[in-house]
């Protein structure tokens, strides 16, 4: 009775479709028909008692409320028809007396549409700004009539999108089953991260289909940005034209451009204006002797490697190092392949089972001078080298903390190439230095001609917050730049390839030159203190937060960007800040790093609000998260305590949380401080990462949504993201087939229901399913548990008392991911049935068949009966007024034929009384 009942109803449609030569596209009704939608709706059902489908015809019209015409959406509706080579619909205005139309009616928060939709006596609803809710909509379809009504303009747009998904996916002939959908999103923030270079025309062409796909799946924002926004004033006119066209394209698609600005952390874009704004590390009292008018560096400690050329060895052991991994096992003297001299070191034999995934390093412990700049280099060669982690040169301080984070470029296979890094010893007098591969997997690597030395002025920064001090070693003399010595600048600092913001870890530094007319003489010994910047990983450089000129330039560029885009949202790119609070500009303020950061966030927020007061502002979580990167100490090259900034920054800023390792603590941390949050799932993984992030945030207060976050521009999982950001399983499908004016007493009434799961989650299970009901509106709801089989239509029996006059009910379902779904959608919404004059028994469907339904014009009503007796037939309108009252015998093949000319257009009810009881049918006349 379960599956068969469902298949019987669907088979009626299939017979009809074959008869009309319709057929299916690449879909079937093996699953519930509405499961073809992306995302799946909150509530929806097929009206499976109709014997016809909706199909657009050229006589239909597009109806609008004359007092509140939705012209934009009407244009959108017709534009979509033209895309499908379907004739557009002529506009017409609704009248208050309309209770059934021939065409499509659209609007939002619309009284006339509410009146029209409630002429269909199922669940009574009123679509307004509160229901179904922001961005919500109702799509109601019967043969020859479609109603699309939204809570707001965005909701109406989404209702139109759903209509066209159904039109495209259900049947080849562009027809749609009679149905109702009530829908609204779980989250208001459903964004996709998509930065691009707006200067390149091909990039605009590339983004349009991806952004369109996002919009079609009801995603509502693109978190975008461009490196050049930081220096937008220098862009040509075609750049601004490109921005404007993209802005207009996004607006047409109902997509917000969420603009990423203020890159504090990855600051190379802002540093385009002045590379000297880079945050600096201090070099203190570095010694120079003046010879031939030039400063020669005199190291306080000789750090020369005793066997850097790898020429001294015994067997497979090299002298001069504290350790080398596994001599004779995976490290070997190689006299055949070397860069210079007679030997190099080769690491190999990684792929044997007992050795796979091991380290291959040389290490030396050395004494150094604190707050001094050092240079490491080597020549390296590889052959099919693979590793699970990294090949690098590394310096570790006394506490085991890294002093450098710069990557070196070592391809899988390469001939000899030189690699270099620099780092600051900071407060260390002893360090460990390494050349090697961590987690080596296979292949070979050779090292030769290792170098470790003290150097000066590499990436020297010059600004008021990073002063250069030159003094005599013994005398109380401070020398003046431009008077006693030539101006000292590193022309390669931040301009490796000629443009600002482009840094490297090593290049030939500038030299110090005395002026002949000054007070410095050849033979003098000088002490120099200065600041230099460092590169993190490949190219990351942090900007100072303490120079007023930085904020002047930020505001100048921001004003231009905002004047063009005027977005509703800004996203501040404070993220992975890794160098701070060493230079004079920071230190002179007497603040902790957390306070410097919070002050910076306040300044950036003020800039946004000055030009766009209504903008909603968001920011990455990590630098404010005390369970992530807001560490008490030892976070990269930050000097001091990063905790406490979350207590200072404005609470109206939203937090984009990407702390997956300590998600629970992090989410609670920000919630406890009163912040709104969104998450940033995907990270180029799969749909499970998106699903799990949503599960983590189930109980997070004021949680607003998700950003599809890809760093590799992989947009392959947008569909599951759209699903999870809009809705969640379990999905409940139930058609409330009885009119609200009818109630069946003293009988078992059957409530058919179907439960469906998460199509992206292989481990999904339904764990609870129930119907709740009550027979008056003051008592508590009673609960009946339901079979958990998700493969069937389940008939839930409900026996009502003899004197019953009222019924309210709803369904719930819960899954193993702890998601709970209720229909009808809405906290205080219930299916509600009214009263019959007398107790009746609703006869099983197979005794009678009533058709056609709907009736076209004055078609005759045909009743087929399997009972050979006189039948009492009463037909009423939706208000209970009797229109036809007759008694007839079935004739001509057990058929009764009734003239329908006296019936009004709209919904009517047929009561067929026999010895078995009463059969109730709803019939629509068009």
PDB file of C-alpha atoms in Angstrom, residues 13 16-17 50-56 141-145 174-179 853-854:
ATOM      1  CA  UNK A  13       0.996  11.263 -14.908  1.00  0.00           C
ATOM      2  CA  UNK A  16      -0.975  11.212 -19.540  1.00  0.00           C
ATOM      3  CA  UNK A  17       2.478  12.262 -20.682  1.00  0.00           C
ATOM      4  CA  UNK A  50      -4.649  16.529 -10.537  1.00  0.00           C
ATOM      5  CA  UNK A  51      -4.927  14.866 -13.896  1.00  0.00           C
ATOM      6  CA  UNK A  52      -3.260  17.703 -15.812  1.00  0.00           C
ATOM      7  CA  UNK A  53      -0.026  19.654 -15.734  1.00  0.00           C
ATOM      8  CA  UNK A  54       0.745  23.336 -16.153  1.00  0.00           C
ATOM      9  CA  UNK A  55       1.983  24.420 -19.548  1.00  0.00           C
ATOM     10  CA  UNK A  56       2.519  27.948 -20.804  1.00  0.00           C
ATOM     11  CA  UNK A 141       1.134  25.850  -9.504  1.00  0.00           C
ATOM     12  CA  UNK A 142      -2.117  24.329 -10.695  1.00  0.00           C
ATOM     13  CA  UNK A 143      -3.111  23.696 -14.305  1.00  0.00           C
ATOM     14  CA  UNK A 144      -3.295  27.079 -16.082  1.00  0.00           C
ATOM     15  CA  UNK A 145      -2.299  29.119 -13.000  1.00  0.00           C
ATOM     16  CA  UNK A 174       8.440  22.465 -20.565  1.00  0.00           C
ATOM     17  CA  UNK A 175       5.400  21.510 -18.507  1.00  0.00           C
ATOM     18  CA  UNK A 176       5.275  21.452 -14.704  1.00  0.00           C
ATOM     19  CA  UNK A 177       3.365  19.276 -12.281  1.00  0.00           C
ATOM     20  CA  UNK A 178       0.796  20.982 -10.026  1.00  0.00           C
ATOM     21  CA  UNK A 179       2.625  21.752  -6.787  1.00  0.00           C
ATOM     22  CA  UNK A 853      -9.539  17.720 -13.465  1.00  0.00           C
ATOM     23  CA  UNK A 854      -9.192  20.609 -14.088  1.00  0.00           C
TER      24      UNK A 854
END
